[in-house]
Short mmCIF file of C-alpha atoms in Angstrom, two decimals:
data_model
loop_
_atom_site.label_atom_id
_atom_site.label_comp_id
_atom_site.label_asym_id
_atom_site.label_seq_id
_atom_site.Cartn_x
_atom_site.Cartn_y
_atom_site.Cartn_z
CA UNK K 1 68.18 124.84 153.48
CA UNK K 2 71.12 127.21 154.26
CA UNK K 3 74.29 125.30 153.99
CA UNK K 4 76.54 125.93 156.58
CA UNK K 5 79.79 127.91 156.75
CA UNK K 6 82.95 125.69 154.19
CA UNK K 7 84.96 123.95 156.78
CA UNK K 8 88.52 125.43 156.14
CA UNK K 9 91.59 123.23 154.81
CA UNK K 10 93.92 121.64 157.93
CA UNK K 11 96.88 123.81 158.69
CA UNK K 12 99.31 121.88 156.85
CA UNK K 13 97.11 122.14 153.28
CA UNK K 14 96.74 125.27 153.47
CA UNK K 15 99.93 126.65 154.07
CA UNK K 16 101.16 124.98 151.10
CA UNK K 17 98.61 126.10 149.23
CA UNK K 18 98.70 129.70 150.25
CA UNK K 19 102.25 129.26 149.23
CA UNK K 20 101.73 128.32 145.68
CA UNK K 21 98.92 130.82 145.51
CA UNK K 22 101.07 133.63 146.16
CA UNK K 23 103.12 132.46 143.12
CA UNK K 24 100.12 132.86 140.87
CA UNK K 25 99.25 135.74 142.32
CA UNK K 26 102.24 137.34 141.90
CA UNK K 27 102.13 136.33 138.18
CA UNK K 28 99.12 139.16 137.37
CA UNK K 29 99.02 143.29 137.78
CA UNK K 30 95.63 142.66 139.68
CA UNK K 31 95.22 139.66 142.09
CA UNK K 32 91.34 138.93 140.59
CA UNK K 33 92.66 137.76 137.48
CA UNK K 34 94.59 135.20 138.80
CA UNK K 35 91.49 133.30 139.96
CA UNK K 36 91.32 130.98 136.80
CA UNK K 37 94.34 129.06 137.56
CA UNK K 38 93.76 129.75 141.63
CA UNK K 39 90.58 127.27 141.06
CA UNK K 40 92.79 124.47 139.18
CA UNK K 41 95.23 125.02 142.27
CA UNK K 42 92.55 123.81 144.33
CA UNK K 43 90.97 121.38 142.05
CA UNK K 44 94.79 119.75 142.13
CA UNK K 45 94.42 119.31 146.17
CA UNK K 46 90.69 117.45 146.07
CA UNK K 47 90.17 116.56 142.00
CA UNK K 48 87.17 119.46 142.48
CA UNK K 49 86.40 123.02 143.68
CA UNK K 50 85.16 122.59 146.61
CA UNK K 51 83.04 125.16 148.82
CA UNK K 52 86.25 124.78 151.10
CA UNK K 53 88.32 125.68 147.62
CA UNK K 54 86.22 128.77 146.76
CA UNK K 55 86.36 130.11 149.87
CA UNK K 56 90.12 130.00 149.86
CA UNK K 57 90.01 131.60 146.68
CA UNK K 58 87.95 134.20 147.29
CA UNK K 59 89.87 134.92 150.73
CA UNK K 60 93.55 135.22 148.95
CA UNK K 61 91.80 137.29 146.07
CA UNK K 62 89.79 139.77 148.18
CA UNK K 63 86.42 138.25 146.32
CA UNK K 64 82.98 137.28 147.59
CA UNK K 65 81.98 133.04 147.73
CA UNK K 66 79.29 134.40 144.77
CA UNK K 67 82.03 136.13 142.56
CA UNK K 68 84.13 132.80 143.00
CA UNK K 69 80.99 130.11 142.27
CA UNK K 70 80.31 132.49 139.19
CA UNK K 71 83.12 131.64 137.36
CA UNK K 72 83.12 127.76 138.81
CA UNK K 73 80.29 126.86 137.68
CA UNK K 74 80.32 128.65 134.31
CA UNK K 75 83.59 126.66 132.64
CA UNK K 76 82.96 123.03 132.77
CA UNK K 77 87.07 122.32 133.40
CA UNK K 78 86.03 122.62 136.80
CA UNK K 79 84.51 119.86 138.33
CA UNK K 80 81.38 120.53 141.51
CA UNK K 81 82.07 117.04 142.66
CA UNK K 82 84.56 114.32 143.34
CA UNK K 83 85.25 112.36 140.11
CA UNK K 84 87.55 110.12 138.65
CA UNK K 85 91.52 109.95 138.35
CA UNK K 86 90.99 109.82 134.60
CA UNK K 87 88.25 112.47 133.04
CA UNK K 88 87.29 110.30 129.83
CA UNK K 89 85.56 112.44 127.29
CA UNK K 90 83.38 111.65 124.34
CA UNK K 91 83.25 114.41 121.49
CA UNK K 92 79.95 114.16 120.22
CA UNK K 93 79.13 117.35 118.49
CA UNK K 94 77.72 116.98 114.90
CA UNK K 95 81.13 115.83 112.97
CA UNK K 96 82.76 113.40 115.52
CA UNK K 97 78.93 111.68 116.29
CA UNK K 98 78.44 111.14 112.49
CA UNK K 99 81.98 109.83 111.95
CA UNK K 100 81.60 107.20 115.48
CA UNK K 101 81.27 108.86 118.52
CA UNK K 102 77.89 108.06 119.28
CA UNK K 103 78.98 104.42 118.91
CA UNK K 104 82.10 105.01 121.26
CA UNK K 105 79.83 106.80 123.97
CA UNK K 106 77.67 103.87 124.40
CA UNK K 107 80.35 101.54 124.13
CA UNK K 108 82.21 103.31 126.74
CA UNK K 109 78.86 103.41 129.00
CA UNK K 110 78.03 99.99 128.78
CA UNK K 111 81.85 98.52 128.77
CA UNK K 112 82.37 101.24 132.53
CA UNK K 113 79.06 100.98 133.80
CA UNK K 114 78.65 104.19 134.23
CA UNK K 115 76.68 107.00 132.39
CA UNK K 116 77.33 110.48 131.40
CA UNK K 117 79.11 112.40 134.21
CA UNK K 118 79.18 109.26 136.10
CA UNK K 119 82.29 107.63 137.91
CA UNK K 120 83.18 104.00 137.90
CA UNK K 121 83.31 102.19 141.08
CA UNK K 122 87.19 101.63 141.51
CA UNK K 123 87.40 105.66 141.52
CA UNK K 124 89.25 105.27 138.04
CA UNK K 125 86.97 106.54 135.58
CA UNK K 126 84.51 109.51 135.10
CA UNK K 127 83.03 109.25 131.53
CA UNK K 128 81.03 112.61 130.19
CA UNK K 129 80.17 113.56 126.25
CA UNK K 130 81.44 117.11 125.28
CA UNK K 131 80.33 119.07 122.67
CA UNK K 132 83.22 119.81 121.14
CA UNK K 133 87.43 119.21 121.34
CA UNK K 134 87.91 121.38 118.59
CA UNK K 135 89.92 118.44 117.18
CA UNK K 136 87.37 117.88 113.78
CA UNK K 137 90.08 117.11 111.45
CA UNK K 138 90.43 113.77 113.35
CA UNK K 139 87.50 113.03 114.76
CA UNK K 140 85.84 111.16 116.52
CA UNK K 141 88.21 112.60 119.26
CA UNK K 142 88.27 111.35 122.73
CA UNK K 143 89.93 113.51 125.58
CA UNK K 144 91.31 111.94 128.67
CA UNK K 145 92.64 114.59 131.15
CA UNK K 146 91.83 117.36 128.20
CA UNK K 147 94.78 115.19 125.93
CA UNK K 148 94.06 114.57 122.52
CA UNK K 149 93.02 110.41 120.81
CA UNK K 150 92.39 110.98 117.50
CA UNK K 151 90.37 109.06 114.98
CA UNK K 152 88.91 106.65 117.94
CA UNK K 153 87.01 103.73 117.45
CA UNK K 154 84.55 101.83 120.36
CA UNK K 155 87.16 99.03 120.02
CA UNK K 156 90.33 101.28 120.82
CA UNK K 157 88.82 103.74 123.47
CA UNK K 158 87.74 100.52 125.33
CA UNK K 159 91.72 98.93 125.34
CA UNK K 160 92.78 102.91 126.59
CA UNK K 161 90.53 102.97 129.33
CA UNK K 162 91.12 99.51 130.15
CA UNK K 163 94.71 100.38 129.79
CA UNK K 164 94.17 103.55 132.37
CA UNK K 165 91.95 100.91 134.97
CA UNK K 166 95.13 98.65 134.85
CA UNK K 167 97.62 101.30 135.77
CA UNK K 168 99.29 101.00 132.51
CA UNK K 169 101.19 103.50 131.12
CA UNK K 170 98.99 105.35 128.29
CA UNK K 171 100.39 107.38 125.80
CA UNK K 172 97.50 110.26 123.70
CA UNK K 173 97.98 110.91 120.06
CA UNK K 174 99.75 113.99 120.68
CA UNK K 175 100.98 115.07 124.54
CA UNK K 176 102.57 113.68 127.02
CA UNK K 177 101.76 110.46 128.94
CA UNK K 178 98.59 110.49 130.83
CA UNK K 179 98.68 111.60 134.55
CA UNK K 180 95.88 111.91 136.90
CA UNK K 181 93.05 114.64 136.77
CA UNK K 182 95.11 115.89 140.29
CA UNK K 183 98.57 116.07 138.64
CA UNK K 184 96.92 117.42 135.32
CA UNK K 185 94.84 120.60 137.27
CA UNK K 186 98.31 121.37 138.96
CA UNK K 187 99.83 121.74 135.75
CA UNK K 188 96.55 123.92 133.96
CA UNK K 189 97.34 126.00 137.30
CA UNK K 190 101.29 126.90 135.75
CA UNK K 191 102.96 124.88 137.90
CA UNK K 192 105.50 122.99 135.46
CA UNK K 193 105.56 119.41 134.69
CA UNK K 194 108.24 117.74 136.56
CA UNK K 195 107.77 114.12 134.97
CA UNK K 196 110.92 113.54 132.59
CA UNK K 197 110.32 114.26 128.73
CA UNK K 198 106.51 114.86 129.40
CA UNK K 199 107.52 118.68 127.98
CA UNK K 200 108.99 117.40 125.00
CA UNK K 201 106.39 114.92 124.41
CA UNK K 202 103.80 117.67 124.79
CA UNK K 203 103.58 118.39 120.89
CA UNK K 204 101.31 120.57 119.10
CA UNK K 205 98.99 120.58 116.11
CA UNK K 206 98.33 117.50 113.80
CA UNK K 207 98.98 117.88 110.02
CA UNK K 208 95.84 118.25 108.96
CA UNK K 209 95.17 121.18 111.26
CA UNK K 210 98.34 122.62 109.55
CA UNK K 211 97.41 122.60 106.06
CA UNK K 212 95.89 126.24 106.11
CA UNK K 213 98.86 127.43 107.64
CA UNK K 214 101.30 126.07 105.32
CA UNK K 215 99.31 127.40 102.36
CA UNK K 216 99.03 130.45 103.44
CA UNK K 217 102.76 130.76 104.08
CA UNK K 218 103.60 129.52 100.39
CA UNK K 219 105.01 126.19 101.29
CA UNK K 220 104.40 123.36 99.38
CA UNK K 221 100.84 121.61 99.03
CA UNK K 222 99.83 119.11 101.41
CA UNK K 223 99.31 115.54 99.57
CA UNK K 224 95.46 115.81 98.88
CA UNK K 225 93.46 113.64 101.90
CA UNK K 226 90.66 112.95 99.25
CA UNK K 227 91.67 111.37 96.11
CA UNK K 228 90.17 113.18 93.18
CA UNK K 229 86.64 111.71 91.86
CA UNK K 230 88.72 110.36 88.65
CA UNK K 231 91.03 108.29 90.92
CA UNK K 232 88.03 106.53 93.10
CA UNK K 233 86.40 103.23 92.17
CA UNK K 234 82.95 103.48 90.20
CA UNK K 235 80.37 104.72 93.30
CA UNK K 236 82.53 105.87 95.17
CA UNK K 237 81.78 109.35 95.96
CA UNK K 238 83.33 109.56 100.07
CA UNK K 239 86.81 110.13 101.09
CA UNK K 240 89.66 107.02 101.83
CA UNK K 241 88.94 105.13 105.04
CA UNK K 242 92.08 105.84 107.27
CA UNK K 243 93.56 103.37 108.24
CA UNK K 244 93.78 102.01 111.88
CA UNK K 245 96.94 100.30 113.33
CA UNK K 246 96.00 97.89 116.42
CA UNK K 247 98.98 98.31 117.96
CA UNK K 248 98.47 102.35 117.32
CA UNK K 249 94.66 102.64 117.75
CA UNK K 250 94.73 106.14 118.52
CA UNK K 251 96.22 107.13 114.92
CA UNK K 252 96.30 105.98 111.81
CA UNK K 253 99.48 104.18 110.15
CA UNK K 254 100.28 107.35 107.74
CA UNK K 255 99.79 110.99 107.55
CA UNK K 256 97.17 111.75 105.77
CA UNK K 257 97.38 111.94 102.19
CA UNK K 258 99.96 108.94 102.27
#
């Protein structure tokens, strides 16, 4: 059936919206190309894009409703539909399944309830698999609010989401502390983050994703992460298992190679 006209945002949201629109806008030589961050503005207000949301967008950027659901429903950042204060994903794309995250993935849906792209009860928790985090060199990776745990296991994603349920304060392998899927789309739309030392805690690349860089700029070897076939036990032919700290599950003790 033909849906109905979006009802427009009250007075109040919208004006401060339109407000920090025009910021972005002004950001970009042609308005259109703002419309990426524009639909994490409005994600921020709701926790999704909305019809209301799109329309806004594609009023401000002189673009039709179809141009706008086009590009919201092609990059899965944007959510259709109200979800959780904590976006929980599963990596479980051929390298992270293999190495556990199968196992955490039906952990996760069994310890929340929920299945995949579903949201707990409480409002806390939606739980999806992704293909990929582009995080292989520590997989299995889970993302919460598109920040990084590394080298997860069933039994430490289930203490962070617990953790996140709780209220507690919950710290990724490298970023800032966790902040809701609100706060976080406010910040993908280039608004700063205002909580103190969340920029300095924001980080950047893990070791091992460093290791072609540094050889390629001539700097001294990495320590090898696989110990050479001469150094393992008889029948061993795998690499060392890494290992896990409980009070650090999302990380091992060393860097690797140690």
């Amino acid at each position: 059936m033909p849906q109905l006209p979006a009802p427009a945002y009250p007075a109040e949201v919208r004006a401060r919206l339109e407000a920090d629109a025009k910021e972005v806008i002004a950001r970009y030589p042609g308005s259109r190309s703002a419309l990426l961050p524009l639909l994490h503005l409005v994600q921020s207000e709701e926790g999704y894009v909305s019809r209301t949301g799109m329309a806004f967008c594609a009023e401000l950027l002189g673009l039709t409703t179809a141009e706008v659901t086009a590009v919201a429903t092609f990059y899965t950042m944007y959510r259709r539909r109200p979800s959780g204060d904590y976006q929980v994903g599963v990596c479980t794309n051929t390298l992270c399944a293999v190495m556990g995250g199968d196992a955490i993935f039906e952990r996760l849906k069994e310890h929340l309830g929920v299945g995949n792209d579903e949201t707990t009860e409480d409002g806390k928790v939606t739980l999806e698999h992704i293909e990929c985090n582009a995080a292989c060199d520590f997989a299995p990776v889970v993302m919460v609010n598109w920040e990084f745990f590394d080298n997860q296991t069933p039994e430490s994603a289930t203490r962070m989401v617990d953790d996140l349920i709780a209220g507690r304060t919950v710290e990724p392998t490298r970023g800032a502390p966790i902040c809701s899927y609100k706060e976080t789309a406010r910040i993908l739309a280039g608004f700063p983050d205002e909580r103190p030392g969340a920029v300095e805690a924001s980080g950047g690349a893990g070791p091992a994703s460093l290791i072609g860089l540094r050889l390629a700029k001539g700097e001294e070897p990495h320590p090898r992460v696989v110990a050479p076939r001469s150094e393992r036990p008889r029948g061993d032919s795998g690499p060392a298992a890494t290992p896990q700290d409980p009070d650090h599950p999302a990380g091992p003790t060393a860097e690797e190679g140690e």
